[in-house]
mmCIF file of N, CA and C in Angstrom:
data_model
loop_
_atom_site.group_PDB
_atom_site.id
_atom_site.type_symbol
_atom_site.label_atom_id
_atom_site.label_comp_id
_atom_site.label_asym_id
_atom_site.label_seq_id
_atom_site.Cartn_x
_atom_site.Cartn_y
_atom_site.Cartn_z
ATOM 1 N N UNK A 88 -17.365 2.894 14.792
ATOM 2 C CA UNK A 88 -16.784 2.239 13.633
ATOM 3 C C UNK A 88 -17.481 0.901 13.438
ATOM 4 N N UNK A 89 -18.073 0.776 12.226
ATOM 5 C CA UNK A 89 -18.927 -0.702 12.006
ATOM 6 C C UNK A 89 -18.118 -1.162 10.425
ATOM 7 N N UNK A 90 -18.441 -2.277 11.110
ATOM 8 C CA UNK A 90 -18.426 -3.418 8.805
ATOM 9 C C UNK A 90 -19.204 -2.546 7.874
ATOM 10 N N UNK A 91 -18.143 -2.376 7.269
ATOM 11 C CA UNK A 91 -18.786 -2.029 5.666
ATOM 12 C C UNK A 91 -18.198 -0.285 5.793
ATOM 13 N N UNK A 92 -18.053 0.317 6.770
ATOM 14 C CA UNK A 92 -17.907 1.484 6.635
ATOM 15 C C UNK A 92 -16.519 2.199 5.900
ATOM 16 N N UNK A 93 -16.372 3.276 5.169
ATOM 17 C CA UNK A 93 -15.722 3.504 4.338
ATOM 18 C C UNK A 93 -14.561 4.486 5.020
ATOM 19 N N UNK A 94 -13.795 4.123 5.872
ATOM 20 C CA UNK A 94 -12.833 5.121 6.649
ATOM 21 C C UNK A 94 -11.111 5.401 5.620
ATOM 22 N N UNK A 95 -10.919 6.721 6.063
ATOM 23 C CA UNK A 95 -9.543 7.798 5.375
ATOM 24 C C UNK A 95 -8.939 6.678 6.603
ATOM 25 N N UNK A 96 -7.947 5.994 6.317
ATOM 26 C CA UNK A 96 -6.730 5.403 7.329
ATOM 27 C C UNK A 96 -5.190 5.650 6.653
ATOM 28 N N UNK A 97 -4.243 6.098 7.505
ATOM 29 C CA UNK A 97 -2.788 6.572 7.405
ATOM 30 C C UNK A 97 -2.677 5.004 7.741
ATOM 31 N N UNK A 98 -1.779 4.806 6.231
ATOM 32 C CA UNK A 98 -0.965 3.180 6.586
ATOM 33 C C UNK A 98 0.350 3.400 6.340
ATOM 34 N N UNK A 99 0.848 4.746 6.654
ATOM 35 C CA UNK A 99 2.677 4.976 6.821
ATOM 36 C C UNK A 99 2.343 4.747 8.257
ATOM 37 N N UNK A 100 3.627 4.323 8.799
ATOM 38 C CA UNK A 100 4.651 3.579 7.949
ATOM 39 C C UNK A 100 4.848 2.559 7.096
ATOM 40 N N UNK A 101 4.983 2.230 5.875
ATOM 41 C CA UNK A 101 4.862 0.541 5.680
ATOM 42 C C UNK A 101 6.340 0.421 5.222
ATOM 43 N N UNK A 102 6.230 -1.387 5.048
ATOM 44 C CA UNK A 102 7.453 -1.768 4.644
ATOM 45 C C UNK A 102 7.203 -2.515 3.327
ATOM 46 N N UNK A 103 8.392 -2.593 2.879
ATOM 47 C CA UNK A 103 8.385 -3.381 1.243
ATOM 48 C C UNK A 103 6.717 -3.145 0.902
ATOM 49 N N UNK A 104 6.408 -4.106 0.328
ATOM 50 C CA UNK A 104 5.190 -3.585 -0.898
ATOM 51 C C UNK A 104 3.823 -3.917 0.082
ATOM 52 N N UNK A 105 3.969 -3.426 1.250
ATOM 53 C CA UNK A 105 2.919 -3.243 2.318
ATOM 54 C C UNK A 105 2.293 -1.524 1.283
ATOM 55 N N UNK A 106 0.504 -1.684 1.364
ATOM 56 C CA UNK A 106 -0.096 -0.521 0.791
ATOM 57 C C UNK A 106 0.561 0.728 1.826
ATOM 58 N N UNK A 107 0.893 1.610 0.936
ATOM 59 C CA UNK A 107 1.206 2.935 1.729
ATOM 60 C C UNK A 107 0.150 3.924 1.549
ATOM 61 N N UNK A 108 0.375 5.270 2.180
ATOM 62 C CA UNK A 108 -0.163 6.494 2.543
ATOM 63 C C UNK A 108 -1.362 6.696 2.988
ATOM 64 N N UNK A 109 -2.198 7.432 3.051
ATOM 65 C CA UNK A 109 -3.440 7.530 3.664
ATOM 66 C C UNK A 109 -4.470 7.283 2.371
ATOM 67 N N UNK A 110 -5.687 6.408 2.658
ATOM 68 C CA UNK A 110 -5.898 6.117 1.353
ATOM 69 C C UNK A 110 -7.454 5.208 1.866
ATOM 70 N N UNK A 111 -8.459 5.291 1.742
ATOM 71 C CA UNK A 111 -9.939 4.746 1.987
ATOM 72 C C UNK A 111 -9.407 3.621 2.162
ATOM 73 N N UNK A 112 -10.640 2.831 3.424
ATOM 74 C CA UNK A 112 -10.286 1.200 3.183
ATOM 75 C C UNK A 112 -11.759 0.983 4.009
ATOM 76 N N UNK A 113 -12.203 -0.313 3.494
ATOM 77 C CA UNK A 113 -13.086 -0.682 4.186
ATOM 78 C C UNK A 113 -12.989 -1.548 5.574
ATOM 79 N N UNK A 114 -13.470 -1.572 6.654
ATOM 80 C CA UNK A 114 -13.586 -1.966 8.151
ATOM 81 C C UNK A 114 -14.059 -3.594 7.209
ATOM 82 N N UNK A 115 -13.772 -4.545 7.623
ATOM 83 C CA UNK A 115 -14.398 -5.490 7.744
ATOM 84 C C UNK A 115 -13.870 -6.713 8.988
ATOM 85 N N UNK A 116 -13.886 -6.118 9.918
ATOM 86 C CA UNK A 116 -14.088 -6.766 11.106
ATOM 87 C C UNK A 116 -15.450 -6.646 11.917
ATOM 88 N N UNK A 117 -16.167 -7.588 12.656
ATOM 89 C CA UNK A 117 -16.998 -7.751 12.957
ATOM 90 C C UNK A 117 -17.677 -6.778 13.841
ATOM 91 N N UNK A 118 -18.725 -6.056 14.400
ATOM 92 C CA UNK A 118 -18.650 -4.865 15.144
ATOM 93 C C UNK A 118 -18.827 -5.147 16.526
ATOM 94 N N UNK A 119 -18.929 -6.320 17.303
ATOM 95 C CA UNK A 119 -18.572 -6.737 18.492
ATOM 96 C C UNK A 119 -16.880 -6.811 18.519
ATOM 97 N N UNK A 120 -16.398 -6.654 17.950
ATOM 98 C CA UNK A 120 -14.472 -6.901 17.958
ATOM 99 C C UNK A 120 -14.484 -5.110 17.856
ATOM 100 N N UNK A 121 -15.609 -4.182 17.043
ATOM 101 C CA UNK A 121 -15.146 -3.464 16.443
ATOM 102 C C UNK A 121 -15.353 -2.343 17.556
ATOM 103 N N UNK A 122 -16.226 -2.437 18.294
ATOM 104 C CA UNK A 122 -17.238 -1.938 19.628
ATOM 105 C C UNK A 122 -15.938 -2.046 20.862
ATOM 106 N N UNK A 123 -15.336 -3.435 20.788
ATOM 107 C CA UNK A 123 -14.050 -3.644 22.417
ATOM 108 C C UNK A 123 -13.478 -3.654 22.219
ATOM 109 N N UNK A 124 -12.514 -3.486 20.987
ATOM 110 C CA UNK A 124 -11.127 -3.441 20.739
ATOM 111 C C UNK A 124 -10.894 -2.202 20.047
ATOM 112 N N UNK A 125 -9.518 -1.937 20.610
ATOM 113 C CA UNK A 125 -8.873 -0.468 20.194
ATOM 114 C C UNK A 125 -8.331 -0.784 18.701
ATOM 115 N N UNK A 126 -8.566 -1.570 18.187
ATOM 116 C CA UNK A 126 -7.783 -1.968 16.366
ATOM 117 C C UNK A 126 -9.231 -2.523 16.021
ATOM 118 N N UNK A 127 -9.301 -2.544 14.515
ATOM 119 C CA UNK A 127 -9.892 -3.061 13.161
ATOM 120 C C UNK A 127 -8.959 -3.756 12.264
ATOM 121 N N UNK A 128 -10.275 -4.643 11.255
ATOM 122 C CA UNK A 128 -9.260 -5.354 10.107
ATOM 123 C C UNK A 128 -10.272 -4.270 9.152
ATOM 124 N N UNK A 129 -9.116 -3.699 8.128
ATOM 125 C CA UNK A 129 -9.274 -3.092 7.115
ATOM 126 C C UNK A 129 -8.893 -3.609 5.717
ATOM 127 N N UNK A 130 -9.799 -3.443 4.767
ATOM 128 C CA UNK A 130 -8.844 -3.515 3.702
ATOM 129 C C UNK A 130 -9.353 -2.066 2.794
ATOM 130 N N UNK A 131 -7.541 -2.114 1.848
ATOM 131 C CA UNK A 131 -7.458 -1.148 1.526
ATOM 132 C C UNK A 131 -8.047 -0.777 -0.063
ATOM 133 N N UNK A 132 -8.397 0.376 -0.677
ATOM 134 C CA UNK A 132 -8.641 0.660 -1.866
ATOM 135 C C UNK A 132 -7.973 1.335 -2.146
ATOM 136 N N UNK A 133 -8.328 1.407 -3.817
ATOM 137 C CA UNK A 133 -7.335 2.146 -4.366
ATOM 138 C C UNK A 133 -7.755 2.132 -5.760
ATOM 139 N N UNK A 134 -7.524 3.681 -6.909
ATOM 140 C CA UNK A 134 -8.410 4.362 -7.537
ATOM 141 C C UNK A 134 -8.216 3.767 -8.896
ATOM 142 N N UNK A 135 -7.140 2.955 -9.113
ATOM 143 C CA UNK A 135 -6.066 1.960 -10.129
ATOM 144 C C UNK A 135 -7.087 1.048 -10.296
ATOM 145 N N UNK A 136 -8.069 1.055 -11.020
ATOM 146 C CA UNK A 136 -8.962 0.221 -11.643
ATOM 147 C C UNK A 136 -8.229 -0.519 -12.907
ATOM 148 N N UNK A 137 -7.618 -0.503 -13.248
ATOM 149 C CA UNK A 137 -7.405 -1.021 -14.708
ATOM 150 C C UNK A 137 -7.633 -2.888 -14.623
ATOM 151 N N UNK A 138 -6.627 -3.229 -13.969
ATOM 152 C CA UNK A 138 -6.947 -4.426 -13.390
ATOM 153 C C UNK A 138 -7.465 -5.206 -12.409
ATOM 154 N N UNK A 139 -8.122 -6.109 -12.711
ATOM 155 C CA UNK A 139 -8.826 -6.994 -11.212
ATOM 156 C C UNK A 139 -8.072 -8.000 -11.014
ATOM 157 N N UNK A 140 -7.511 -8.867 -10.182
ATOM 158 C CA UNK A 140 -7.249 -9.516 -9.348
ATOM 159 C C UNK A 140 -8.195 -10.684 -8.632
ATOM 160 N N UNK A 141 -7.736 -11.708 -8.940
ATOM 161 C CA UNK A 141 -8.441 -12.733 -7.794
ATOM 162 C C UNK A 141 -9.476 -11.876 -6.800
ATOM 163 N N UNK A 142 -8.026 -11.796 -5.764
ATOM 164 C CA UNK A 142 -8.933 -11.330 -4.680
ATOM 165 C C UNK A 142 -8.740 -9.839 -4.338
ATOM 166 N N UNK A 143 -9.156 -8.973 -5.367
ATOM 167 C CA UNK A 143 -10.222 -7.987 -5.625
ATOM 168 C C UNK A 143 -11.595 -7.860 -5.809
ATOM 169 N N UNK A 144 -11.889 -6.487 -5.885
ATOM 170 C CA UNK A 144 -13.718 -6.216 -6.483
ATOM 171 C C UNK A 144 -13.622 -4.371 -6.215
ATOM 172 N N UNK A 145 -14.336 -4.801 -7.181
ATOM 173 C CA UNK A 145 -14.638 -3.098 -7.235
ATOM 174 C C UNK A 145 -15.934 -2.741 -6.334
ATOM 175 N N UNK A 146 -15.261 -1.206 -5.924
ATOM 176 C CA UNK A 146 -16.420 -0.497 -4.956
ATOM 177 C C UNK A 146 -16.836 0.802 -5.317
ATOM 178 N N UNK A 147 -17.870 1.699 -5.336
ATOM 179 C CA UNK A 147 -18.280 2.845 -5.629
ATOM 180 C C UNK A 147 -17.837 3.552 -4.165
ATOM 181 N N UNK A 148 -16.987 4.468 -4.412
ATOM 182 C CA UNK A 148 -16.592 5.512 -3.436
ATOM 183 C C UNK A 148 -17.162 6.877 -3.772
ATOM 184 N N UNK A 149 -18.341 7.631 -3.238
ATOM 185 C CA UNK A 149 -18.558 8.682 -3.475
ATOM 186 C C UNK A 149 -18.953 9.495 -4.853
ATOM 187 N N UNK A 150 -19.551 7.982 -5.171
ATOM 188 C CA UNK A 150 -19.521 8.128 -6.899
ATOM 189 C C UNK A 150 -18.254 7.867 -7.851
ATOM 190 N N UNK A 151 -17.433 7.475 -7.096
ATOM 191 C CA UNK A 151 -16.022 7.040 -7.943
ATOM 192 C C UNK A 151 -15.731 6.015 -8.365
ATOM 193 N N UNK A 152 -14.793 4.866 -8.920
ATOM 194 C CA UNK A 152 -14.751 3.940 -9.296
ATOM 195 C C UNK A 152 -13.324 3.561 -8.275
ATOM 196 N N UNK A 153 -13.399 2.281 -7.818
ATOM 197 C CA UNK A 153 -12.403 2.343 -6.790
ATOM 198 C C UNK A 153 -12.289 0.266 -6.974
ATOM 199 N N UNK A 154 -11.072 -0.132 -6.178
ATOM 200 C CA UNK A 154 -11.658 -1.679 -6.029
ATOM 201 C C UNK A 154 -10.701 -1.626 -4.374
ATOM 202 N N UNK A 155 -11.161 -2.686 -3.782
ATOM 203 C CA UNK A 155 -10.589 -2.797 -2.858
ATOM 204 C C UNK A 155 -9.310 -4.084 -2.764
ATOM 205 N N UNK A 156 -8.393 -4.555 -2.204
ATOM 206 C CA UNK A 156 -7.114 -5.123 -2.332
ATOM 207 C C UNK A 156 -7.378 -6.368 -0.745
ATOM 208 N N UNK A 157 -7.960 -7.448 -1.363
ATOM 209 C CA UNK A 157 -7.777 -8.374 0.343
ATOM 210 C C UNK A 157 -6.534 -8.931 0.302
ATOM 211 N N UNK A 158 -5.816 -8.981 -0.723
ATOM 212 C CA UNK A 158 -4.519 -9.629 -0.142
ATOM 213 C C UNK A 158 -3.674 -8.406 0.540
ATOM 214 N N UNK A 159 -3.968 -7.153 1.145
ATOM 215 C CA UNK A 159 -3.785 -5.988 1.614
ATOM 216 C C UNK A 159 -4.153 -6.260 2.983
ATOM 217 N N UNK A 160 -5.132 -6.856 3.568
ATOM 218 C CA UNK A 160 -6.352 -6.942 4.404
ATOM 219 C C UNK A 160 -5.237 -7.030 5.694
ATOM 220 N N UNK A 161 -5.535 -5.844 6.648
ATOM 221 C CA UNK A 161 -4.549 -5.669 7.858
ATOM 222 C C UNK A 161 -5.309 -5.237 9.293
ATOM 223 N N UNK A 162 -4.595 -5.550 10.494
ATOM 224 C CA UNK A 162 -5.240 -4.748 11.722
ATOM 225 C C UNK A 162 -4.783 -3.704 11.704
ATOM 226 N N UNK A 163 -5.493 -2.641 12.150
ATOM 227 C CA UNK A 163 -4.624 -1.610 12.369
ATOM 228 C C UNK A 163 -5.628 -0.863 13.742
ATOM 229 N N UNK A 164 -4.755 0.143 14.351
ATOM 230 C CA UNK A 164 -5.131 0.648 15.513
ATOM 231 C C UNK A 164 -5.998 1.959 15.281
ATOM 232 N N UNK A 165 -7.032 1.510 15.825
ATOM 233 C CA UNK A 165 -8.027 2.680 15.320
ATOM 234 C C UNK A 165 -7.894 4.354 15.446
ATOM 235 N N UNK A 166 -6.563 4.301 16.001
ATOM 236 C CA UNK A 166 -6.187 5.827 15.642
ATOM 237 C C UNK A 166 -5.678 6.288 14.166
ATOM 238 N N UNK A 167 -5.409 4.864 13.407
ATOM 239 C CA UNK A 167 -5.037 5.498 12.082
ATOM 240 C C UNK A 167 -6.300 5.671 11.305
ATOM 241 N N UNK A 168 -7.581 5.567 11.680
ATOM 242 C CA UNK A 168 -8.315 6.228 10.880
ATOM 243 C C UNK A 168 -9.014 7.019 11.535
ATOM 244 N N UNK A 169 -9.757 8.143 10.374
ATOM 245 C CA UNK A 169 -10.459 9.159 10.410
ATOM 246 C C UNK A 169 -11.604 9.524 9.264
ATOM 247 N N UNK A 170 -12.220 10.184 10.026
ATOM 248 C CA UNK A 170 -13.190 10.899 8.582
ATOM 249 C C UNK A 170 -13.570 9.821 7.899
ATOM 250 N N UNK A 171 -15.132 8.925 8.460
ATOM 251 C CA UNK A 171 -15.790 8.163 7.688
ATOM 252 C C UNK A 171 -16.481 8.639 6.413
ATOM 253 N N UNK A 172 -16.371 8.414 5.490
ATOM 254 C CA UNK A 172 -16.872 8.439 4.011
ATOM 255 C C UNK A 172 -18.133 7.576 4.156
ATOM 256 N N UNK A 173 -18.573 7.327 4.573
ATOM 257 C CA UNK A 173 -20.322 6.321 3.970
ATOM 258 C C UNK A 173 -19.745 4.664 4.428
ATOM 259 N N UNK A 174 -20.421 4.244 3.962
ATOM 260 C CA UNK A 174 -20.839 2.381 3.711
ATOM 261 C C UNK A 174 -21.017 2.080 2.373
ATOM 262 N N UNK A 175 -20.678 1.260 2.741
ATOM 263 C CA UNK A 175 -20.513 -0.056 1.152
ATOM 264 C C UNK A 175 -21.802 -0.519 1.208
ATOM 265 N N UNK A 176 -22.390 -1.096 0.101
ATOM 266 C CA UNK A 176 -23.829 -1.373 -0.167
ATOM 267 C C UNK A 176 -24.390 -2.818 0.191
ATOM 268 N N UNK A 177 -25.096 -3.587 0.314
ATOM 269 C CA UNK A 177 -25.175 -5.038 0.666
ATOM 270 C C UNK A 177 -24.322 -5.999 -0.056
ATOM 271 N N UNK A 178 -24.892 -5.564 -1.673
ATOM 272 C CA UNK A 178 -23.895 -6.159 -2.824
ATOM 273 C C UNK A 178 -22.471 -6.037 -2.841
ATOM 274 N N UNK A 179 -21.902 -4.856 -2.645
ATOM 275 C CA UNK A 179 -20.698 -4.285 -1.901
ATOM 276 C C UNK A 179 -19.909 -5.431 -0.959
ATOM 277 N N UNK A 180 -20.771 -5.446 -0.056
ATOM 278 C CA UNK A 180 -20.261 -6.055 1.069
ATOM 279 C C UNK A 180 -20.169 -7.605 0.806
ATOM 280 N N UNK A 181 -21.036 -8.238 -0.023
ATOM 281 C CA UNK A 181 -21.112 -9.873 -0.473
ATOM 282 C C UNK A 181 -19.953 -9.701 -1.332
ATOM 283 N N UNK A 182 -19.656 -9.206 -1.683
ATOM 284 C CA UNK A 182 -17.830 -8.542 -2.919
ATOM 285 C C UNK A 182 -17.219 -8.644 -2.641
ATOM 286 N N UNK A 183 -17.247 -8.417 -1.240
ATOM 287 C CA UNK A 183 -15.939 -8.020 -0.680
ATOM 288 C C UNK A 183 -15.609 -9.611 0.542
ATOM 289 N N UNK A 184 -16.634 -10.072 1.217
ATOM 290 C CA UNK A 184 -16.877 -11.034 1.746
ATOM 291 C C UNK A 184 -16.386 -11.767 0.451
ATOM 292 N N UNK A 185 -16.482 -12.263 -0.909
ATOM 293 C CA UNK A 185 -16.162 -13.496 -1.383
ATOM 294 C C UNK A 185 -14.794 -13.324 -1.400
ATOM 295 N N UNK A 186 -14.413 -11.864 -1.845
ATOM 296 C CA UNK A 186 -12.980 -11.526 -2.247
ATOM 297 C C UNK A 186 -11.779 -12.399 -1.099
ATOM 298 N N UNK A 187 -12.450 -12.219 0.865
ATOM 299 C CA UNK A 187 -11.377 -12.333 1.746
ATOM 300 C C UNK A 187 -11.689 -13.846 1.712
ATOM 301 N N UNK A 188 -12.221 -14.758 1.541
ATOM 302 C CA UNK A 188 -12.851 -15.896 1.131
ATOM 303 C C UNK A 188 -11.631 -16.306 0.343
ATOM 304 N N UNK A 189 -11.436 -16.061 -0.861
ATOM 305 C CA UNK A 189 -11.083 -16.021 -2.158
ATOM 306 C C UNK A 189 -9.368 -16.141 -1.152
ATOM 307 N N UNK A 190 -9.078 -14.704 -0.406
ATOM 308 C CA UNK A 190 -7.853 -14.696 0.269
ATOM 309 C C UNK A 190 -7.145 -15.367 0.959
ATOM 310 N N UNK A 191 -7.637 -15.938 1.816
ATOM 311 C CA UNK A 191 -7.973 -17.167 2.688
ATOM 312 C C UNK A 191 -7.711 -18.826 2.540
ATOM 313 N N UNK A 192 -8.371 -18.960 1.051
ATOM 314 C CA UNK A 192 -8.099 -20.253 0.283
ATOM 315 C C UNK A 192 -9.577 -20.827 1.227
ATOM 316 N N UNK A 193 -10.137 -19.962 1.247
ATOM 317 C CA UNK A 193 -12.033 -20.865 2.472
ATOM 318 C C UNK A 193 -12.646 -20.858 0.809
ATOM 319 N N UNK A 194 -12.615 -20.502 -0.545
ATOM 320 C CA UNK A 194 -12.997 -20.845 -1.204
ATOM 321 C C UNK A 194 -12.215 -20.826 -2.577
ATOM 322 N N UNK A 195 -12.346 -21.253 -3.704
ATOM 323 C CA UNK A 195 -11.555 -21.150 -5.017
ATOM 324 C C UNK A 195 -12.281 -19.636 -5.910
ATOM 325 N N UNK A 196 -10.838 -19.466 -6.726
ATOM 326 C CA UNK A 196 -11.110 -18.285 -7.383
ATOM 327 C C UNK A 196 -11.878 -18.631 -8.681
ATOM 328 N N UNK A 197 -11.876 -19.751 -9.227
ATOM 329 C CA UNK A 197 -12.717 -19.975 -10.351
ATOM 330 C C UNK A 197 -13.681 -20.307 -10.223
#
């Protein structure tokens, strides 16, 4: 499991307006954390393009139109995912890097 990679993760159980069901998310934890530890930080996507968000960005999934959600951005134990889908692209990944940035308050949204 490395950064940028595009993993199927089960996020039932959740609570209140925690993202539910099994649903792509990108790894973006570092791959020395990602290599010794039994958990990842993921964030999640989801196929609801209509609107963007601060800290959103859109990602190409398999040829699809998708964006990913950092105010979503969670550990989870690497048994909830499965079945890697590909990698996110360089540009992808600088997207998604400003987005948790953006999450964070390490930079402004305007």
């Amino acid at each position: 499991m490395r950064r940028g990679e595009i993993w199927w993760v089960n996020f039932d159980p959740s609570i209140g307006s925690e993202i539910k069901k099994t649903r792509p998310a990108i790894i973006v934890s570092n791959d020395i954390s990602n290599y010794h530890s039994s958990r990842v930080q993921v964030i999640p996507a989801t196929s609801a393009t209509q609107k963007l968000y601060p800290p959103e960005c859109y990602i190409n999934i398999k040829g699809k139109a998708s964006k990913v959600m950092a105010d979503q951005i969670m550990t989870v134990s690497k048994e909830r995912l499965y079945n890697c889908m590909g990698t996110i692209t360089q540009e992808e990944i600088k997207d998604v890097e400003r987005i948790i940035s953006i999450q964070l308050g390490l930079i402004s949204a305007n």
